Amino acid sequence: MPTLSFAGDSFFSPTFVSPGCIPTGGLPWLLAEHRELVCPAWLLRGWRGQGRIGRKAWPAQLLMALVLLRWSENLPRETAIRRASTDLGWRAAMGLPADVKVPSDRTVRDFERFLRERHPDIGVHRYVLLHEHIVRLCLDRGIGGEGAIWGIDSTPMWCFGACIDTVRLMGTGLRHLARWWARATGESFARVAASWDAAFLLAPSTKGGFDIDWKDREQRARAVDALAKAVVRIVGEVRRRVGSIRRRFRKRALLLCRGLAGIVANDLETDVDGRLVIARKVTEGRLVSFTDRQARNGVKSKSKRFKGFKLSLVGDLVSGLITSVAVTPGNQHDQDAILPLIARAAALVDGIDELLGDSAYGFAEKRERVRRQLGVTLVSPPSDAAPPTAGDRLTKRDFDIDFDADTATCPAGVVSADKVWRKSGERHVAAFVWPRAVCDACPLRERCLKGTRRTQVLRLHPHERALRESRELWEQASVKRKYRRRGEFERLVGRMVQLGGRCAKAWGIAFARFQAHCIAAINNLGLLAARLAQGAAAQV
Ligand code: SF4
């Protein structure tokens, strides 16, 4: 691999021109001193930098250093390139002599695309391999070693595309479709809008196209209904006539139709009067942006909602090392992403036995799977345990279950071995039944049986055993004491946010994942730089 390296005492060396341009212990210092270590050649194999001049001559390690410097300051690509042309510290970090011009925007963009590709030998995205490589470097130097306390958490990551409401989504989608249809048929936009009987498309905004008071509930409902019916009609018409336009326009036209049909299916419902109204519900595929189609509505807490993605991470709250990150659509529950996330962390670090997580990770089914498959115990408050009932009513918690003997004992001390299967929603669950005669004569029946029931049927949770075990574990004072430190994990989440994890810098979940791994790598490189600088100072 060709390099643009220079002798340390050259007149063109940035450190010769300005000896104090890279303070010890920072990322530029780490890259200047240990670039080969941080950017290994095996990871960058396949980069085209084999030429002698022009874009093909830029070495991968130099570009890698520039990408890391860019993400360390959360700069747009063009700004980072401009900075590299004037900042001697950055030039020293990249190994770029003072008299050599900086790579072009296109070269850096191509290199970032190269990092987002899968490594041909390993089949994993290069940015994931880079992050894992840096985690290993940190672990080798004792960061995240003895005394580490591992935790897991997530935070919202807003999408890059414009998020708009259902009315604007339908209007914008129709305008995209009309513009595309006009291109495909060679007609003007106004003519297409007129032929579709959709004059509102000619207005500067969708809401402005309807001459109504949008604060008036009745008028608004009528406008939404008219707009939704126009979408259904136009999508049907375009689908019917798509065979008449040139082949190269068809795919995009059908894609836009699919997006619009999806909005009507997911965001609208029919009311009692047969009108299409905006549904007050959460659906899996609900679009929030026409420009960022993978972004979804997310809920962080009862009052906190967001649009975009969810950034999850596993790390050590003592050292600040982030071992694995994942970006999922905003509507995906925290617990759905944990298996691959924890598996990656456990593959990198020996001895992750326990993970502190909030109640979002306390569901019995996932806890049990994580414990069985990965040998990791999630220390978090049980989420799916039934809340204690007010008053003196007996609850499921007052019944003992012997899972080995397959029996249950009620608060009156009556043992039932009568296990049956009962339908509960979509699935069948196990239940213990007590004889009616016994319950009729029981002094506790008023507190035990609900309403007009004559006998007790105790339905078990599909993961009742794991649920009871986690509840018992949670009752232990030592576990609660341990859990008190979970709050410190917010520091790691805050660090990711500080480095630019709150908002995606480009469209799509693929880029958001790349961005999340880059900033996690920057966090870890900061720890590594501090540790190596300490070692260097100790040697002096
Ligand atoms: S009502 Fe039946 S199940 Fe409930 S405590 Fe009495 S005997 Fe046990």
Coordinates of C-alpha atoms and ligand atoms in Angstrom, one line a residue:
M1 CA 0.0 0.0 0.0
P2 CA 1.6 3.3 -1.0
T3 CA 2.0 6.0 1.7
L4 CA 2.6 9.7 1.8
S5 CA 4.8 9.4 4.8
F6 CA 7.5 12.0 5.5
A7 CA 10.6 12.1 7.6
G8 CA 10.1 13.5 11.1
D9 CA 12.6 16.3 10.5
S10 CA 11.5 17.2 7.1
F11 CA 10.6 20.9 6.4
F12 CA 7.2 19.6 5.2
S13 CA 6.5 17.7 8.4
P14 CA 3.6 19.4 10.3
T15 CA 5.3 18.6 13.6
F16 CA 8.5 20.3 12.3
V17 CA 6.5 23.3 11.2
S18 CA 4.6 23.5 14.4
P19 CA 6.0 21.2 17.2
G20 CA 3.1 21.6 19.6
C21 CA 0.3 21.0 17.1
I22 CA -0.7 17.6 18.6
P23 CA -1.1 17.6 22.4
T24 CA -0.2 14.2 23.9
G25 CA -3.1 12.0 24.9
G26 CA -5.6 13.2 22.3
L27 CA -7.0 11.4 19.2
P28 CA -4.6 13.3 16.7
W29 CA -1.7 12.3 18.9
L30 CA -2.8 8.6 18.9
L31 CA -3.3 8.6 15.1
A32 CA 0.1 10.3 14.6
E33 CA 2.0 7.9 16.9
H34 CA 0.0 4.7 16.4
R35 CA -1.8 4.9 13.1
E36 CA -0.7 1.4 12.0
L37 CA -2.1 0.0 15.3
V38 CA -5.5 1.8 15.0
C39 CA -6.0 1.3 11.3
P40 CA -4.6 -2.2 10.6
A41 CA -3.8 -3.1 7.0
W42 CA -6.0 -6.3 7.1
L43 CA -9.1 -4.2 7.7
L44 CA -8.5 -1.9 4.8
R45 CA -7.5 -4.6 2.3
G46 CA -9.4 -4.0 -1.0
W47 CA -9.1 -0.2 -1.0
R48 CA -8.1 1.0 -4.4
G49 CA -5.2 3.1 -3.3
Q50 CA -2.7 1.4 -5.5
G51 CA -2.3 4.2 -8.1
R52 CA 0.6 6.7 -8.3
I53 CA -1.4 9.9 -8.8
G54 CA -4.9 11.3 -8.5
R55 CA -7.7 9.9 -6.4
K56 CA -6.4 6.4 -6.8
A57 CA -3.2 7.3 -4.9
W58 CA -4.7 8.1 -1.5
P59 CA -3.7 5.5 1.1
A60 CA -6.4 4.0 3.2
Q61 CA -4.8 4.7 6.5
L62 CA -4.6 8.4 5.8
L63 CA -8.3 8.5 4.8
M64 CA -9.2 6.3 7.8
A65 CA -7.5 8.9 10.1
L66 CA -9.5 11.7 8.4
V67 CA -12.8 9.9 8.8
L68 CA -12.0 9.3 12.5
L69 CA -11.0 13.0 13.0
R70 CA -14.2 14.0 11.3
W71 CA -16.4 11.9 13.6
S72 CA -14.4 13.0 16.7
E73 CA -15.7 16.5 16.1
N74 CA -19.0 15.5 14.5
L75 CA -18.3 17.7 11.4
P76 CA -19.9 17.5 8.0
R77 CA -17.5 15.9 5.5
E78 CA -16.7 19.1 3.5
T79 CA -16.0 21.0 6.8
A80 CA -13.6 18.2 7.9
I81 CA -11.8 18.3 4.6
R82 CA -11.4 22.1 4.8
R83 CA -10.1 21.7 8.4
A84 CA -7.6 19.1 7.2
S85 CA -6.2 21.6 4.7
T86 CA -5.3 24.1 7.4
D87 CA -4.9 22.3 10.7
L88 CA -1.4 21.0 11.1
G89 CA -2.5 18.8 14.0
W90 CA -4.9 17.0 11.7
R91 CA -2.2 16.7 9.0
A92 CA 0.2 15.2 11.5
A93 CA -2.5 12.7 12.5
M94 CA -3.2 11.8 8.9
G95 CA 0.5 11.6 8.0
L96 CA 0.0 14.2 5.4
P97 CA 2.9 16.5 4.6
A98 CA 2.3 20.3 4.9
D99 CA 2.7 20.9 1.1
V100 CA 0.4 18.1 -0.1
K101 CA -3.2 18.9 -0.9
V102 CA -6.0 17.2 0.9
P103 CA -8.2 14.4 -0.5
S104 CA -11.3 15.6 -2.4
D105 CA -14.9 15.3 -1.1
R106 CA -15.5 12.5 -3.6
T107 CA -12.5 10.5 -2.4
V108 CA -13.6 10.7 1.2
R109 CA -17.2 9.8 0.3
D110 CA -15.9 6.8 -1.6
F111 CA -13.8 5.7 1.3
E112 CA -16.7 6.0 3.7
R113 CA -18.8 3.9 1.3
F114 CA -15.9 1.4 1.3
L115 CA -16.0 1.3 5.1
R116 CA -19.8 0.5 5.0
E117 CA -19.1 -2.5 2.7
R118 CA -18.6 -6.0 4.1
H119 CA -15.0 -7.3 4.4
P120 CA -14.6 -9.9 1.6
D121 CA -12.8 -12.4 3.9
I122 CA -14.9 -12.0 7.0
G123 CA -18.3 -11.0 5.7
V124 CA -18.9 -8.3 8.3
H125 CA -19.2 -4.6 7.7
R126 CA -15.7 -2.9 7.9
Y127 CA -17.0 -0.3 10.4
V128 CA -18.1 -3.1 12.8
L129 CA -14.7 -4.7 12.4
L130 CA -12.9 -1.4 13.1
H131 CA -15.0 -0.9 16.3
E132 CA -14.3 -4.4 17.5
H133 CA -10.6 -4.0 16.7
I134 CA -10.4 -0.9 18.9
V135 CA -12.4 -2.6 21.7
R136 CA -9.7 -5.4 21.6
L137 CA -6.9 -2.9 21.7
C138 CA -8.5 -1.3 24.8
L139 CA -9.1 -4.6 26.5
D140 CA -5.4 -5.6 25.9
R141 CA -4.3 -2.5 27.7
G142 CA -6.6 -3.2 30.7
I143 CA -9.5 -0.8 29.9
G144 CA -12.7 -2.6 30.8
G145 CA -10.8 -5.3 32.7
E146 CA -10.9 -6.0 36.4
G147 CA -13.6 -4.2 38.3
A148 CA -15.7 -3.5 35.2
I149 CA -19.5 -3.2 35.7
W150 CA -21.3 -3.9 32.5
G151 CA -24.6 -2.2 31.5
I152 CA -27.0 -1.9 28.7
D153 CA -29.2 1.0 27.6
S154 CA -30.7 2.8 24.6
T155 CA -31.4 6.4 23.5
P156 CA -33.3 7.9 20.7
M157 CA -31.5 8.8 17.4
W158 CA -33.5 11.2 15.3
C159 CA -33.6 10.5 11.6
F160 CA -32.0 12.8 9.0
G161 CA -35.0 13.1 6.8
A162 CA -37.8 15.6 7.4
C163 CA -40.5 14.1 9.7
I164 CA -44.0 15.2 8.8
D165 CA -47.6 14.4 9.8
T166 CA -49.9 12.1 7.9
V167 CA -51.6 14.9 5.9
R168 CA -48.3 16.3 4.7
L169 CA -47.0 12.8 4.1
M170 CA -49.9 12.1 1.7
G171 CA -49.6 15.5 0.0
T172 CA -45.8 15.2 -0.4
G173 CA -46.1 11.7 -1.7
L174 CA -48.7 12.7 -4.2
R175 CA -46.6 15.6 -5.4
H176 CA -43.5 13.3 -5.8
L177 CA -45.7 10.9 -7.8
A178 CA -47.2 13.7 -10.0
R179 CA -43.8 15.0 -10.7
W180 CA -42.5 11.6 -11.7
W181 CA -45.6 10.9 -13.8
A182 CA -45.1 14.2 -15.6
R183 CA -41.5 13.3 -16.4
A184 CA -42.6 9.8 -17.5
T185 CA -45.4 11.0 -19.8
G186 CA -43.8 14.3 -20.9
E187 CA -46.8 16.3 -19.6
S188 CA -46.6 19.4 -17.4
F189 CA -47.1 19.0 -13.6
A190 CA -50.2 21.2 -13.8
R191 CA -51.7 19.1 -16.5
V192 CA -51.1 15.9 -14.5
A193 CA -52.7 17.5 -11.4
A194 CA -55.7 18.5 -13.5
S195 CA -56.1 15.1 -15.1
W196 CA -56.0 13.5 -11.6
D197 CA -58.6 16.0 -10.4
A198 CA -56.2 17.0 -7.6
A199 CA -55.9 20.8 -7.8
F200 CA -54.7 21.0 -4.2
L201 CA -51.3 19.7 -5.5
L202 CA -50.8 23.1 -7.2
A203 CA -50.9 25.0 -3.9
P204 CA -47.6 25.8 -2.2
S205 CA -48.4 23.4 0.7
T206 CA -50.8 20.5 1.2
K207 CA -52.8 22.1 3.9
G208 CA -52.9 25.3 2.0
G209 CA -54.5 23.4 -0.9
F210 CA -57.7 22.9 1.1
D211 CA -59.5 26.1 1.8
I212 CA -60.6 25.2 5.3
D213 CA -60.0 26.1 8.9
W214 CA -57.7 23.3 10.0
K215 CA -58.5 24.0 13.7
D216 CA -62.1 23.0 13.0
R217 CA -62.5 19.3 13.8
E218 CA -65.3 18.7 11.3
Q219 CA -63.7 20.5 8.4
R220 CA -60.4 18.8 9.1
A221 CA -62.0 15.4 9.1
R222 CA -63.7 16.1 5.8
A223 CA -60.4 17.3 4.2
V224 CA -58.4 14.2 5.5
D225 CA -61.1 12.0 4.1
A226 CA -61.0 13.7 0.7
L227 CA -57.2 13.6 0.6
A228 CA -57.1 9.9 1.6
K229 CA -59.7 9.0 -1.0
A230 CA -57.8 11.0 -3.6
V231 CA -54.6 9.0 -2.7
V232 CA -56.5 5.7 -3.1
R233 CA -58.0 6.8 -6.4
I234 CA -54.7 8.1 -7.9
V235 CA -52.6 5.2 -6.7
G236 CA -55.2 2.8 -8.4
E237 CA -55.1 4.8 -11.6
V238 CA -51.3 4.9 -11.7
R239 CA -51.0 1.2 -11.1
R240 CA -53.5 0.5 -13.9
R241 CA -51.6 2.8 -16.4
V242 CA -48.1 2.1 -15.3
G243 CA -47.6 -0.3 -18.3
S244 CA -48.1 2.6 -20.7
I245 CA -45.0 4.6 -19.5
R246 CA -41.4 3.9 -20.4
R247 CA -39.8 1.0 -18.5
R248 CA -37.2 3.1 -16.6
F249 CA -39.9 5.2 -15.0
R250 CA -42.1 2.2 -13.8
K251 CA -40.1 1.0 -10.8
R252 CA -40.0 4.5 -9.1
A253 CA -43.7 5.1 -9.9
L254 CA -44.7 1.8 -8.3
L255 CA -42.4 2.4 -5.3
L256 CA -44.2 5.8 -4.7
C257 CA -47.5 4.1 -5.0
R258 CA -46.5 1.5 -2.5
G259 CA -45.4 4.2 -0.1
L260 CA -48.7 6.1 -0.4
A261 CA -50.8 2.9 -0.1
G262 CA -48.8 2.1 3.0
I263 CA -49.6 5.5 4.6
V264 CA -53.3 4.9 4.0
A265 CA -53.2 1.4 5.3
N266 CA -51.1 2.2 8.4
D267 CA -52.1 5.7 9.4
L268 CA -55.8 5.8 8.6
E269 CA -58.9 3.9 9.7
T270 CA -62.6 4.1 8.9
D271 CA -64.9 5.8 11.4
V272 CA -68.5 5.0 12.1
D273 CA -69.6 7.3 9.3
G274 CA -67.4 5.5 6.8
R275 CA -64.9 8.3 6.6
L276 CA -61.2 7.8 6.5
V277 CA -59.7 9.4 9.7
I278 CA -56.2 9.5 11.2
A279 CA -55.8 6.4 13.5
R280 CA -54.8 7.0 17.1
K281 CA -52.7 3.9 17.4
V282 CA -49.2 2.6 17.0
T283 CA -48.6 0.4 13.9
E284 CA -45.4 -1.3 12.9
G285 CA -44.9 0.1 9.5
R286 CA -46.0 3.7 10.0
L287 CA -43.9 6.1 7.9
V288 CA -42.7 9.3 9.5
S289 CA -40.7 10.7 6.6
F290 CA -40.8 10.3 2.8
T291 CA -37.1 11.0 2.6
D292 CA -36.1 8.6 5.4
R293 CA -38.4 5.6 4.9
Q294 CA -36.8 3.4 7.5
A295 CA -37.4 5.9 10.3
R296 CA -40.3 5.1 12.7
N297 CA -42.2 6.6 15.6
G298 CA -40.6 5.7 18.8
V299 CA -41.5 6.0 22.5
K300 CA -38.9 6.5 25.1
S301 CA -41.2 7.0 28.0
K302 CA -44.9 7.8 28.6
S303 CA -44.3 11.4 27.7
K304 CA -41.3 11.2 25.5
R305 CA -41.8 10.4 21.8
F306 CA -39.4 10.6 18.9
K307 CA -39.1 9.9 15.2
G308 CA -36.2 7.9 13.8
F309 CA -34.1 5.2 15.3
K310 CA -33.1 3.7 18.6
L311 CA -29.4 3.5 19.5
S312 CA -28.6 0.7 22.0
L313 CA -25.2 0.1 23.6
V314 CA -23.4 -2.2 26.0
G315 CA -20.5 -0.9 27.9
D316 CA -18.5 -0.7 31.1
L317 CA -19.7 2.1 33.3
V318 CA -16.4 2.2 35.3
S319 CA -14.0 2.7 32.4
G320 CA -16.4 4.1 29.8
L321 CA -15.6 1.4 27.2
I322 CA -18.4 0.8 24.7
T323 CA -18.2 -2.8 23.5
S324 CA -21.2 -3.0 21.1
V325 CA -23.8 -0.8 19.6
A326 CA -26.9 -1.4 17.5
V327 CA -29.3 0.9 15.7
T328 CA -32.9 -0.3 15.2
P329 CA -36.1 1.4 13.9
G330 CA -37.6 3.6 16.5
N331 CA -40.7 1.4 17.0
Q332 CA -38.7 -1.6 17.9
H333 CA -38.7 -2.5 21.6
D334 CA -35.4 -2.3 23.5
Q335 CA -35.6 -6.0 24.4
D336 CA -35.8 -7.0 20.7
A337 CA -32.2 -5.8 19.9
I338 CA -30.5 -7.3 23.0
L339 CA -29.6 -10.8 21.8
P340 CA -27.2 -9.8 19.0
L341 CA -26.0 -6.8 21.0
I342 CA -25.1 -8.8 24.1
A343 CA -23.7 -11.6 21.9
R344 CA -21.2 -9.3 20.3
A345 CA -20.1 -7.8 23.6
A346 CA -19.8 -11.3 25.2
A347 CA -17.7 -12.5 22.2
L348 CA -15.3 -9.7 22.7
V349 CA -15.0 -9.6 26.5
D350 CA -14.4 -12.6 28.7
G351 CA -16.4 -12.5 31.9
I352 CA -19.5 -10.5 31.2
D353 CA -21.7 -12.4 33.7
E354 CA -24.1 -9.6 34.6
L355 CA -25.6 -6.6 32.8
L356 CA -27.4 -3.8 34.5
G357 CA -30.4 -2.6 32.5
D358 CA -33.5 -0.6 33.2
S359 CA -37.0 -2.1 33.3
A360 CA -37.1 -2.2 29.5
Y361 CA -34.8 -5.2 29.7
G362 CA -36.7 -6.9 32.5
F363 CA -39.1 -9.1 30.4
A364 CA -38.9 -12.7 31.5
E365 CA -38.7 -14.3 28.1
K366 CA -35.7 -12.3 26.9
R367 CA -33.9 -12.6 30.2
E368 CA -34.3 -16.3 30.1
R369 CA -33.0 -16.5 26.5
V370 CA -30.0 -14.2 27.3
R371 CA -29.2 -16.4 30.3
R372 CA -29.6 -19.7 28.4
Q373 CA -27.9 -18.7 25.2
L374 CA -25.2 -16.3 26.3
G375 CA -24.8 -17.1 30.0
V376 CA -25.4 -13.5 31.0
T377 CA -27.8 -12.4 33.8
L378 CA -29.7 -9.3 33.2
V379 CA -30.0 -7.3 36.5
S380 CA -33.1 -5.2 36.0
P381 CA -36.5 -4.8 37.6
P382 CA -39.0 -7.4 36.4
S383 CA -41.2 -5.7 33.8
D384 CA -43.9 -8.3 33.2
A385 CA -44.7 -9.1 36.8
A386 CA -48.4 -8.4 37.7
P387 CA -48.6 -5.3 39.9
P388 CA -49.7 -5.8 43.5
T389 CA -53.5 -5.5 43.8
A390 CA -54.8 -2.7 46.1
G391 CA -56.7 -3.8 49.2
D392 CA -56.5 -7.3 50.7
R393 CA -57.3 -9.3 47.6
L394 CA -55.0 -12.3 47.0
T395 CA -52.9 -12.2 43.9
K396 CA -51.0 -14.7 41.8
R397 CA -47.9 -13.9 44.0
D398 CA -49.7 -15.5 47.0
F399 CA -49.7 -18.9 45.2
D400 CA -46.6 -21.1 45.4
I401 CA -45.7 -23.2 42.4
D402 CA -43.4 -26.2 42.5
F403 CA -42.2 -26.4 38.9
D404 CA -40.4 -29.7 39.4
A405 CA -43.4 -31.5 41.0
D406 CA -45.8 -29.6 38.7
T407 CA -48.1 -28.6 41.5
A408 CA -49.4 -25.3 42.9
T409 CA -50.3 -24.4 46.5
C410 CA -53.0 -21.8 47.2
P411 CA -52.9 -19.4 50.2
A412 CA -55.2 -21.7 52.1
G413 CA -52.6 -24.4 51.8
V414 CA -54.6 -26.6 49.3
V415 CA -52.3 -28.3 46.7
S416 CA -53.5 -28.6 43.2
A417 CA -51.9 -31.0 40.7
D418 CA -54.8 -30.5 38.2
K419 CA -52.9 -28.7 35.3
V420 CA -54.9 -27.8 32.2
W421 CA -54.3 -25.7 29.1
R422 CA -56.4 -22.6 28.6
K423 CA -56.6 -20.2 25.6
S424 CA -55.2 -16.8 26.4
G425 CA -55.3 -14.4 23.4
E426 CA -53.4 -16.0 20.5
R427 CA -51.8 -18.8 22.5
H428 CA -52.6 -21.5 25.0
V429 CA -51.1 -21.3 28.5
A430 CA -50.9 -23.7 31.4
A431 CA -53.3 -23.2 34.4
F432 CA -53.8 -24.9 37.8
V433 CA -57.4 -25.6 38.9
W434 CA -58.7 -26.0 42.4
P435 CA -61.8 -28.2 43.1
R436 CA -65.1 -26.2 43.4
A437 CA -66.1 -27.9 46.6
V438 CA -62.9 -26.9 48.3
C439 CA -63.2 -23.3 47.2
D440 CA -66.8 -23.2 48.2
A441 CA -65.9 -24.1 51.8
C442 CA -62.8 -21.9 51.9
P443 CA -62.7 -18.9 54.3
L444 CA -60.5 -17.0 51.9
R445 CA -62.8 -17.3 48.9
E446 CA -64.0 -13.7 49.1
R447 CA -60.4 -12.5 48.8
C448 CA -59.3 -15.1 46.3
L449 CA -62.1 -15.5 43.7
K450 CA -63.1 -12.8 41.3
G451 CA -66.8 -11.8 40.8
T452 CA -69.1 -14.8 40.4
R453 CA -66.3 -17.4 39.9
R454 CA -66.9 -20.6 41.9
T455 CA -63.4 -22.0 41.5
Q456 CA -59.9 -20.7 41.1
V457 CA -58.1 -21.1 37.8
L458 CA -54.5 -19.9 38.1
R459 CA -53.2 -19.1 34.6
L460 CA -49.4 -19.2 34.3
H461 CA -47.2 -16.8 32.4
P462 CA -45.5 -18.6 29.4
H463 CA -42.2 -17.9 31.3
E464 CA -43.6 -18.2 34.8
R465 CA -40.6 -19.9 36.3
A466 CA -38.2 -17.3 34.9
L467 CA -40.5 -14.5 36.0
R468 CA -40.7 -15.8 39.6
E469 CA -36.9 -16.4 39.7
S470 CA -36.2 -12.8 38.5
R471 CA -38.7 -11.5 41.1
E472 CA -37.0 -13.4 43.8
L473 CA -33.6 -12.2 42.6
W474 CA -35.0 -8.6 42.6
E475 CA -36.1 -9.0 46.2
Q476 CA -32.5 -9.5 47.3
A477 CA -30.9 -6.5 48.9
S478 CA -27.5 -7.3 47.3
V479 CA -29.1 -7.1 43.8
K480 CA -30.8 -3.8 44.6
R481 CA -27.5 -2.4 45.9
K482 CA -25.8 -3.5 42.7
Y483 CA -28.6 -2.0 40.6
R484 CA -28.2 1.4 42.2
R485 CA -25.1 1.9 40.0
R486 CA -27.1 1.6 36.8
G487 CA -27.7 5.3 36.8
E488 CA -24.0 5.8 36.1
F489 CA -24.5 4.2 32.7
E490 CA -26.3 7.4 31.6
R491 CA -22.8 8.9 31.5
L492 CA -22.0 6.5 28.6
V493 CA -25.2 7.3 26.8
G494 CA -24.5 11.0 27.3
R495 CA -21.1 10.5 25.8
M496 CA -22.6 9.0 22.7
V497 CA -25.0 11.9 22.5
Q498 CA -22.2 14.4 23.0
L499 CA -20.2 12.8 20.1
G500 CA -23.2 13.1 17.8
G501 CA -25.3 10.1 18.4
R502 CA -28.6 12.0 18.9
C503 CA -29.2 12.8 15.2
A504 CA -28.3 10.8 12.1
K505 CA -26.2 12.7 9.6
A506 CA -27.6 11.1 6.5
W507 CA -30.6 9.2 5.3
G508 CA -31.3 5.6 6.2
I509 CA -30.6 3.1 8.9
A510 CA -27.5 1.8 7.2
F511 CA -25.8 5.1 7.6
A512 CA -27.1 5.6 11.1
R513 CA -25.4 2.2 12.0
F514 CA -22.1 3.4 10.4
Q515 CA -22.3 6.6 12.4
A516 CA -23.1 4.9 15.7
H517 CA -20.1 2.6 15.3
C518 CA -17.8 5.5 14.3
I519 CA -18.7 7.5 17.4
A520 CA -18.4 4.5 19.7
A521 CA -14.9 3.9 18.2
I522 CA -14.1 7.5 18.8
N523 CA -15.1 7.2 22.5
N524 CA -12.9 4.1 22.9
L525 CA -10.0 5.7 21.0
G526 CA -10.1 8.5 23.6
L527 CA -9.7 6.0 26.4
L528 CA -6.9 4.2 24.5
A529 CA -5.1 7.5 23.8
A530 CA -5.2 8.4 27.5
R531 CA -3.9 5.0 28.5
L532 CA -1.1 5.0 26.0
A533 CA -0.1 8.5 26.9
Q534 CA 0.1 7.4 30.6
G535 CA 2.4 4.5 29.6
A536 CA 4.6 6.8 27.5
A537 CA 4.8 9.3 30.4
A538 CA 5.7 6.5 32.8
Q539 CA 8.5 5.3 30.5
V540 CA 10.0 8.8 30.4
Ligands
SF4_1 S1 -60.7 -20.1 47.2 FE1 -59.8 -22.1 46.5 S2 -57.9 -21.5 45.6 FE2 -58.5 -19.8 46.8 S3 -57.5 -20.0 48.7 FE3 -59.5 -20.9 48.9 S4 -59.2 -23.1 48.4 FE4 -57.4 -22.0 47.7

